[in-house]
CSV table of C-alpha atoms in Angstrom, one decimal:
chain,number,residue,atom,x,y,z
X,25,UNK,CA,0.0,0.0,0.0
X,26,UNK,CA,1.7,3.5,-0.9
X,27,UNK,CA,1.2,5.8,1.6
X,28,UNK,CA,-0.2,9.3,0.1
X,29,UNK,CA,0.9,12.8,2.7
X,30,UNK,CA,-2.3,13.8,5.1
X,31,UNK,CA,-3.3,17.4,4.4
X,32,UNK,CA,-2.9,19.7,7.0
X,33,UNK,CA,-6.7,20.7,7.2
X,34,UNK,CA,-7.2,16.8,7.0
X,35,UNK,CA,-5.8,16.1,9.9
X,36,UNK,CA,-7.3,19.3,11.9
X,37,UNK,CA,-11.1,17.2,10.7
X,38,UNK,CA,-9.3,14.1,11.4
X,39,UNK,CA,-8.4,15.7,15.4
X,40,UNK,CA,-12.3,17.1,15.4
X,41,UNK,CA,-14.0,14.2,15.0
X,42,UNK,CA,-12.0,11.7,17.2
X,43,UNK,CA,-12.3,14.3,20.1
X,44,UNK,CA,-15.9,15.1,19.6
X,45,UNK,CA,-17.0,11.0,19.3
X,46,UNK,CA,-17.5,10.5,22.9
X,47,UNK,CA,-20.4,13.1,23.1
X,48,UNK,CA,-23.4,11.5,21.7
X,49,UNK,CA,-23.1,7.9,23.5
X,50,UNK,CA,-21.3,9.0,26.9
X,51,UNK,CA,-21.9,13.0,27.7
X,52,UNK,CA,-24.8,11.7,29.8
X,53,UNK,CA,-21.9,10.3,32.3
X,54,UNK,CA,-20.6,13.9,32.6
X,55,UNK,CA,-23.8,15.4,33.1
X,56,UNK,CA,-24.6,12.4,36.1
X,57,UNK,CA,-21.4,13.4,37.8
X,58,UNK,CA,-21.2,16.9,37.4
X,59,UNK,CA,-24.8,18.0,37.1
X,60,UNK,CA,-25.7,22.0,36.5
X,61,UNK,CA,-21.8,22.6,36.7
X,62,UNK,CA,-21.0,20.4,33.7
X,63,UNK,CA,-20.0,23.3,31.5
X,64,UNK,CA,-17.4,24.2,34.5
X,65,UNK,CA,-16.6,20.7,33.8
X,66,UNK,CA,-15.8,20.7,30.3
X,67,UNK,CA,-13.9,24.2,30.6
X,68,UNK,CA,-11.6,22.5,33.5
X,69,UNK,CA,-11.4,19.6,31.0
X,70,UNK,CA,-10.6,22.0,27.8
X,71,UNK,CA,-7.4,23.6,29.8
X,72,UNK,CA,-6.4,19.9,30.8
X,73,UNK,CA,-6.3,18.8,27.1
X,74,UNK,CA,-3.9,21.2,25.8
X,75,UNK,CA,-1.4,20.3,28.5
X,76,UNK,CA,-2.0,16.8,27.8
X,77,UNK,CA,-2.1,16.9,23.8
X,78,UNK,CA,1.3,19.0,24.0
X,79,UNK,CA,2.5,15.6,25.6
X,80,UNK,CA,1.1,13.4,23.3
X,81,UNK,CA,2.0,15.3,20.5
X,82,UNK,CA,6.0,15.3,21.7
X,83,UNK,CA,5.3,11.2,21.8
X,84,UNK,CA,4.0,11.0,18.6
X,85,UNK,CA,6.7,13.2,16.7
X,86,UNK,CA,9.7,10.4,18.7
X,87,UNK,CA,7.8,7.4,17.4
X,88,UNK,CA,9.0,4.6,15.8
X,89,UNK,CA,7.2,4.4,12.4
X,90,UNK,CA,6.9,0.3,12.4
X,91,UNK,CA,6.8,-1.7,15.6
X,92,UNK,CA,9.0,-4.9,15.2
X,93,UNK,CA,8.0,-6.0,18.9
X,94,UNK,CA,5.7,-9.1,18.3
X,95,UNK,CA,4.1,-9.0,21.3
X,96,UNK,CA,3.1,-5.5,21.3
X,97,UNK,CA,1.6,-5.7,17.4
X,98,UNK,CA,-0.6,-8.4,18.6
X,99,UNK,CA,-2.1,-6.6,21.4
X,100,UNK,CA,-2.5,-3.4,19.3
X,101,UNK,CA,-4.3,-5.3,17.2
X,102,UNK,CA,-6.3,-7.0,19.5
X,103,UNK,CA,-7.3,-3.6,21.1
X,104,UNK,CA,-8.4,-2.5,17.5
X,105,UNK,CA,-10.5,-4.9,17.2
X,106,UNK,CA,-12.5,-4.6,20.3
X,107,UNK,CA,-12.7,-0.9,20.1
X,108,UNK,CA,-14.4,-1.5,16.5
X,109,UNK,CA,-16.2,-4.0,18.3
X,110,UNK,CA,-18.1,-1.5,20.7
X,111,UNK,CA,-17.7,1.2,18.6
X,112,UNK,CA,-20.0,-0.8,16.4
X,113,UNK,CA,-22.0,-2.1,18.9
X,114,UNK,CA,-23.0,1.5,19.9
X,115,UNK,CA,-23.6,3.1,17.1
X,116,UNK,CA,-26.1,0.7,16.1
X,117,UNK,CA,-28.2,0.7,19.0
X,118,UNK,CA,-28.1,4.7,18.8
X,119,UNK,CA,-29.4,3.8,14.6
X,120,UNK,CA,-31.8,1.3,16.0
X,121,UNK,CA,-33.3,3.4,19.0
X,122,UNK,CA,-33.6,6.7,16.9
X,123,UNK,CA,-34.0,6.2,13.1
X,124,UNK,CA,-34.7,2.3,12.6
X,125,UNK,CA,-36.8,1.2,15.8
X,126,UNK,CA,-37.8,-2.1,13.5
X,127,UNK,CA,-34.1,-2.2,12.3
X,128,UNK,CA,-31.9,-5.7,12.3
X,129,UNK,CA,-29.3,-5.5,14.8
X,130,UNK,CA,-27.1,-7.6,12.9
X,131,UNK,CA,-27.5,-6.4,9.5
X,132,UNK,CA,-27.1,-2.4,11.0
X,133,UNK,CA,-24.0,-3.3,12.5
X,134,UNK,CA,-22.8,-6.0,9.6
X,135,UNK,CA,-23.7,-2.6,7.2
X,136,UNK,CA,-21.7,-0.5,9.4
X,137,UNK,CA,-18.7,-2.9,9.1
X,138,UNK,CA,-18.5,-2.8,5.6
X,139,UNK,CA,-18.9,0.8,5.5
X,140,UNK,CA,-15.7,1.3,7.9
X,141,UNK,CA,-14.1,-0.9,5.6
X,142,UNK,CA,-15.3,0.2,2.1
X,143,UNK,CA,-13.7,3.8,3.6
X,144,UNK,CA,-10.5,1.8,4.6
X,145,UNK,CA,-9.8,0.0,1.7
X,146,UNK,CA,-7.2,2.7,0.1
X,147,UNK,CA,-5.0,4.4,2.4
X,148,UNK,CA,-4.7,6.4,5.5
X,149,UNK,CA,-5.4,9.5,3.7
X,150,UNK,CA,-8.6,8.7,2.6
X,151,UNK,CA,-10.2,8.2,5.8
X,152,UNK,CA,-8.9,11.8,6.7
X,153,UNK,CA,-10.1,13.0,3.1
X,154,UNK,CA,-13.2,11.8,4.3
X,155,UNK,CA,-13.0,13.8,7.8
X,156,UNK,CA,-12.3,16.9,6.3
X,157,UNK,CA,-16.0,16.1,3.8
X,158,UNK,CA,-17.6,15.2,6.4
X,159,UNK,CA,-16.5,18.3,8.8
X,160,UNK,CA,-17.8,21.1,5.6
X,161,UNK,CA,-21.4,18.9,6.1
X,162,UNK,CA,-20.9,19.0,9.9
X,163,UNK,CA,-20.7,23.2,10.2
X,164,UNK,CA,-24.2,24.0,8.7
X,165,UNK,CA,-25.7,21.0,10.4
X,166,UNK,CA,-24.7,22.1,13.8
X,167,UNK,CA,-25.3,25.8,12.8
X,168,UNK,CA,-28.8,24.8,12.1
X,169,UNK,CA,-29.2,23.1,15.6
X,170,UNK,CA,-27.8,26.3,17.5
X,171,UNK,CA,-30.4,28.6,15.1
X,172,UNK,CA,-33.2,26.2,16.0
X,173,UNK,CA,-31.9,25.8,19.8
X,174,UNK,CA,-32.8,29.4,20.3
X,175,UNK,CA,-36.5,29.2,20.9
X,176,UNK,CA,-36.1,26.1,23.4
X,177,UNK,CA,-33.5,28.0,25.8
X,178,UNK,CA,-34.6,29.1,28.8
X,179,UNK,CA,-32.3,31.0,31.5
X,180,UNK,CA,-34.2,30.0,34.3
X,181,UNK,CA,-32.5,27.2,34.6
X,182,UNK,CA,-28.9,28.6,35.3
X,183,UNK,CA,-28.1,28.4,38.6
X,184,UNK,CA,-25.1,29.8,40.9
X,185,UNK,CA,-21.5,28.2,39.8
X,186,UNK,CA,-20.8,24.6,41.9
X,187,UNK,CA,-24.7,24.0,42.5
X,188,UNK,CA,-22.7,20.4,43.0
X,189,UNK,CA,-19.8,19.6,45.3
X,190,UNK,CA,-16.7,20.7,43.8
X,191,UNK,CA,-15.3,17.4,44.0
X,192,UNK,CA,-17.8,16.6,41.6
X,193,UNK,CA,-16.9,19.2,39.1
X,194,UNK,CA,-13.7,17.9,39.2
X,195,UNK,CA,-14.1,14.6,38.3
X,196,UNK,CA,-16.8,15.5,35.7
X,197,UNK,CA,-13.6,17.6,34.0
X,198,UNK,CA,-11.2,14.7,34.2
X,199,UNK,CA,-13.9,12.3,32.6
X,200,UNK,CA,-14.5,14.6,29.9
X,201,UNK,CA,-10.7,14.8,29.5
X,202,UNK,CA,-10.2,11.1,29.3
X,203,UNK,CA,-13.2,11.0,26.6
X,204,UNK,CA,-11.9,13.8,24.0
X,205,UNK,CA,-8.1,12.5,25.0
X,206,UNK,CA,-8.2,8.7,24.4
X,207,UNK,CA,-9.3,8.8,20.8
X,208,UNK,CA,-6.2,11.0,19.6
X,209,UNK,CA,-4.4,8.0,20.9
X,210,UNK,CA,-5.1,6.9,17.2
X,211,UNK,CA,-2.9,9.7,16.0
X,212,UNK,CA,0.1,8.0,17.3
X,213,UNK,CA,-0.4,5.8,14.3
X,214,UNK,CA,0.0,8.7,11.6
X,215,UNK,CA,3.8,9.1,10.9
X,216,UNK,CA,4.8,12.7,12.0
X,217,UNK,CA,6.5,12.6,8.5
X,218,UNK,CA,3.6,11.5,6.7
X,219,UNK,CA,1.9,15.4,7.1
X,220,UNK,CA,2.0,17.8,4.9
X,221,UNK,CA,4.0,20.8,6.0
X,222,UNK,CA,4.7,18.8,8.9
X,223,UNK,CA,6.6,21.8,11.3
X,224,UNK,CA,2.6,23.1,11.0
X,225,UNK,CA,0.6,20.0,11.8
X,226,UNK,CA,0.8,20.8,16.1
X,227,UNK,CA,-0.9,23.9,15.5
X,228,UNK,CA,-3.5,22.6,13.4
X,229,UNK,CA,-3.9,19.6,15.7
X,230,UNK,CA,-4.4,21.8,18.6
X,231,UNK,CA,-6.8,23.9,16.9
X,232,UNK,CA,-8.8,20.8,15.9
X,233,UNK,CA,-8.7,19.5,19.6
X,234,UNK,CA,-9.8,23.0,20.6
X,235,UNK,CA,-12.5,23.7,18.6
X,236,UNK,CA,-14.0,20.2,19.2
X,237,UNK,CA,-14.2,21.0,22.7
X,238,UNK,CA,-15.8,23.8,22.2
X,239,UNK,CA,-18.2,23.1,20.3
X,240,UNK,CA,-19.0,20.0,22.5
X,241,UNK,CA,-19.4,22.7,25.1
X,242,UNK,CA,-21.8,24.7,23.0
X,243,UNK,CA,-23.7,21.4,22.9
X,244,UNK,CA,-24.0,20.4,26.7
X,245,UNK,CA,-25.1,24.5,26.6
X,246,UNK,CA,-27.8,23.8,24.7
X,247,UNK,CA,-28.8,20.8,27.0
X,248,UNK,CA,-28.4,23.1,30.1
X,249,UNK,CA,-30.3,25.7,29.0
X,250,UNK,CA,-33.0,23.5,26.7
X,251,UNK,CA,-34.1,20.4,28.8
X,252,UNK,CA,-32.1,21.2,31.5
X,253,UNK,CA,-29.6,19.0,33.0
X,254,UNK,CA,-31.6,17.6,35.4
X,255,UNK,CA,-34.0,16.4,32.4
X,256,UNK,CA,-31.3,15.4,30.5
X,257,UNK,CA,-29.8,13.3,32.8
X,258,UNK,CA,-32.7,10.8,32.7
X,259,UNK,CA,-31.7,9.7,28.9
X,260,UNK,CA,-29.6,7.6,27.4
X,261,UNK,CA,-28.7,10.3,24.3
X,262,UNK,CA,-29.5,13.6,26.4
X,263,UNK,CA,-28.7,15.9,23.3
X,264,UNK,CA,-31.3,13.8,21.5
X,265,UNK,CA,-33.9,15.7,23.5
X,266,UNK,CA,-32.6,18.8,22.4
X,267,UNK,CA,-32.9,17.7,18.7
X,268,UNK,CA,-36.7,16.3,19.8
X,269,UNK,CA,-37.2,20.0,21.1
X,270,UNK,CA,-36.0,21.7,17.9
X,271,UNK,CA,-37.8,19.8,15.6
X,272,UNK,CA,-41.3,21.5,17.4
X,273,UNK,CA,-40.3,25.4,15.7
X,274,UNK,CA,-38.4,24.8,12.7
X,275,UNK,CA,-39.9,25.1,9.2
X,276,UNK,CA,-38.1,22.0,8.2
X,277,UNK,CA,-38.8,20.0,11.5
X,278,UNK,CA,-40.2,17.0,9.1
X,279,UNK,CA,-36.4,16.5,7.9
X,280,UNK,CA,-35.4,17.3,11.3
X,281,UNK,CA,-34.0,13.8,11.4
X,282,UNK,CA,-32.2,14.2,8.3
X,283,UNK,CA,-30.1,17.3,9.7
X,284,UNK,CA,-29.6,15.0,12.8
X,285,UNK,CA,-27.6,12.4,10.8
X,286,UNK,CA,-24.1,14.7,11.2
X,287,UNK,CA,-24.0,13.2,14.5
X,288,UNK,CA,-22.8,9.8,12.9
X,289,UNK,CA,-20.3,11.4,11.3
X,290,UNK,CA,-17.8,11.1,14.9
X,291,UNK,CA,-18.1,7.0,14.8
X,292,UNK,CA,-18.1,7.0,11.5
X,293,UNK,CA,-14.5,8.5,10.9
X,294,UNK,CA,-13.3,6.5,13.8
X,295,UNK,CA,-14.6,3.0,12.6
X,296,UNK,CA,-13.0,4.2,9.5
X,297,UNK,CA,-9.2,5.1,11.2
X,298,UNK,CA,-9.8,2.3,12.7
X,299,UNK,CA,-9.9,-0.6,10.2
X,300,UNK,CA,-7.2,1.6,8.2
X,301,UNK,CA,-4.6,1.2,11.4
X,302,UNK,CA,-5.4,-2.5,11.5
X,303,UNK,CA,-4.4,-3.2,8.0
X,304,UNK,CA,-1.5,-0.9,7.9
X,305,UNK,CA,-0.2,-2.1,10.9
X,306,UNK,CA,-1.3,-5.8,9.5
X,307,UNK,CA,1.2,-5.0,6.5
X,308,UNK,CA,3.6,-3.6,8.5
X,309,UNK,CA,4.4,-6.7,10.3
X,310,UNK,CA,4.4,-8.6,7.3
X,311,UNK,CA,7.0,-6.4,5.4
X,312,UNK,CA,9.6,-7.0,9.1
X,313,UNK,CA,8.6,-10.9,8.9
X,314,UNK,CA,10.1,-11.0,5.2
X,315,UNK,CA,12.9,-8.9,6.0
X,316,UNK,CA,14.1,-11.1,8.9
């Protein structure tokens, strides 16, 4: 497989969508813990990713391109596989319970198997080609939520910073860290010389790590001040019930649905990155077996 450079605004959508994936299936844990304060939260959590990414990105730019330790490519690759595993897995209930209630679990996640690896099937840099698609059809998606937001928000519902223990802000911030954190792991696996203008790539990582987070704050906003967090707290998908709200004062609420698909587009570039790691690490290992 030749491996093609990643553009520079590639890898900024690539960054977006690995650190935004964790807020449709899990930000309902971070609202649990942290309650009202949640957006105190995920602010605490913002300032603890930059530190954090700056670390990770000094890792990344020391690694070893190929990994000759047996051992250790065995385990990556079993890791992969159960991360696609419930990456699948929860994606298609989130298909099943919100678009295709009469849906086949096995053929929605067979379907979303094949899709991962139908993206895959080239190289690296299509999956981030794909990212950077995906992100253009992700602004005017989320723009229309935040337009359509306005009529459901409701200020009564802030309340006095640390309306929770402070304790629990604090561990509300480092869960939200660990969620937007461990899916750039999967950068680790992009060769720092395999960028495009490559002495630019930090700052365009750290602006796609940025703006993900703050546009997942905008997000839990819209929870706080739409539902309410205590509302939201009691569902499974709690910005779901903001996109139920919307739906009630928009002239397009019939394709309301429709413009709720972007959300898919987080697993989707991860299931992607993460079949296109497996194989390229899967070829890796076979090019060090034939040179031994």
């Amino acid at each position: 497989m030749t491996n093609r450079n990643v553009g520079l605004l590639q890898l900024f959508s690539l960054t977006f969508f690995l650190s935004h994936f964790f807020f449709l299936f899990y930000g309902g844990n971070i609202i649990k813990i942290s309650g009202s304060d949640t957006i105190f939260s995920c602010l605490l959590g913002t300032f603890l990713n930059i530190f954090l990414f700056s670390i990770l990105l000094r890792i990344r730019k020391h690694k070893k391109t190929k990994s000759k330790n047996k051992v250790l490519a065995i385990a990556i690759a079993l890791i992969i596989l159960v991360t696609i595993f419930l990456v699948a897995n929860d994606t298609t209930y989130f298909v099943i319970h919100h678009y295709l209630e009469n849906g086949n679990y096995f053929y929605i996640f067979l379907l979303l198997l094949i899709c991962a690896y139908i993206i895959s099937k080239r190289n690296m840099d299509s999956v981030a080609s794909l990212a950077l698609l995906l992100f253009f059809l992700f602004v005017p998606s989320f723009i229309y939520n935040m337009i359509g937001s306005i009529n459901i928000l409701d200020l009564s519902y802030l309340k006095p910073p640390f309306d929770s223990s402070f304790a629990n802000v604090i561990k509300g911030a480092l869960l939200f860290s660990f969620y937007t954190l461990l899916p750039l792991l999967l950068l680790l696996f992009i060769p720092y010389d395999q960028v495009d203008q490559k002495e630019k790539q930090h700052k365009y990582l750290h602006l796609g790590l940025i703006i993900s987070n703050i546009v997942t704050i905008i997000s839990f906003m819209m929870i706080g001040l739409g539902p309410s967090f205590v509302l939201a707290s009691t569902y499974q998908y709690p910005y779901m019930v903001v996109i139920n709200k919307i739906s009630g004062f928009l002239v397009f609420n019939r394709l309301n649905y429709i413009f709720s698909l972007y959300l898919l587009f987080d697993a989707t570039v991860l299931l992607g990155l993460l079949f296109s790691i497996l194989k390229k690490e899967g070829e890796n290992w076979r090019l060090f077996k034939k040179s031994q």
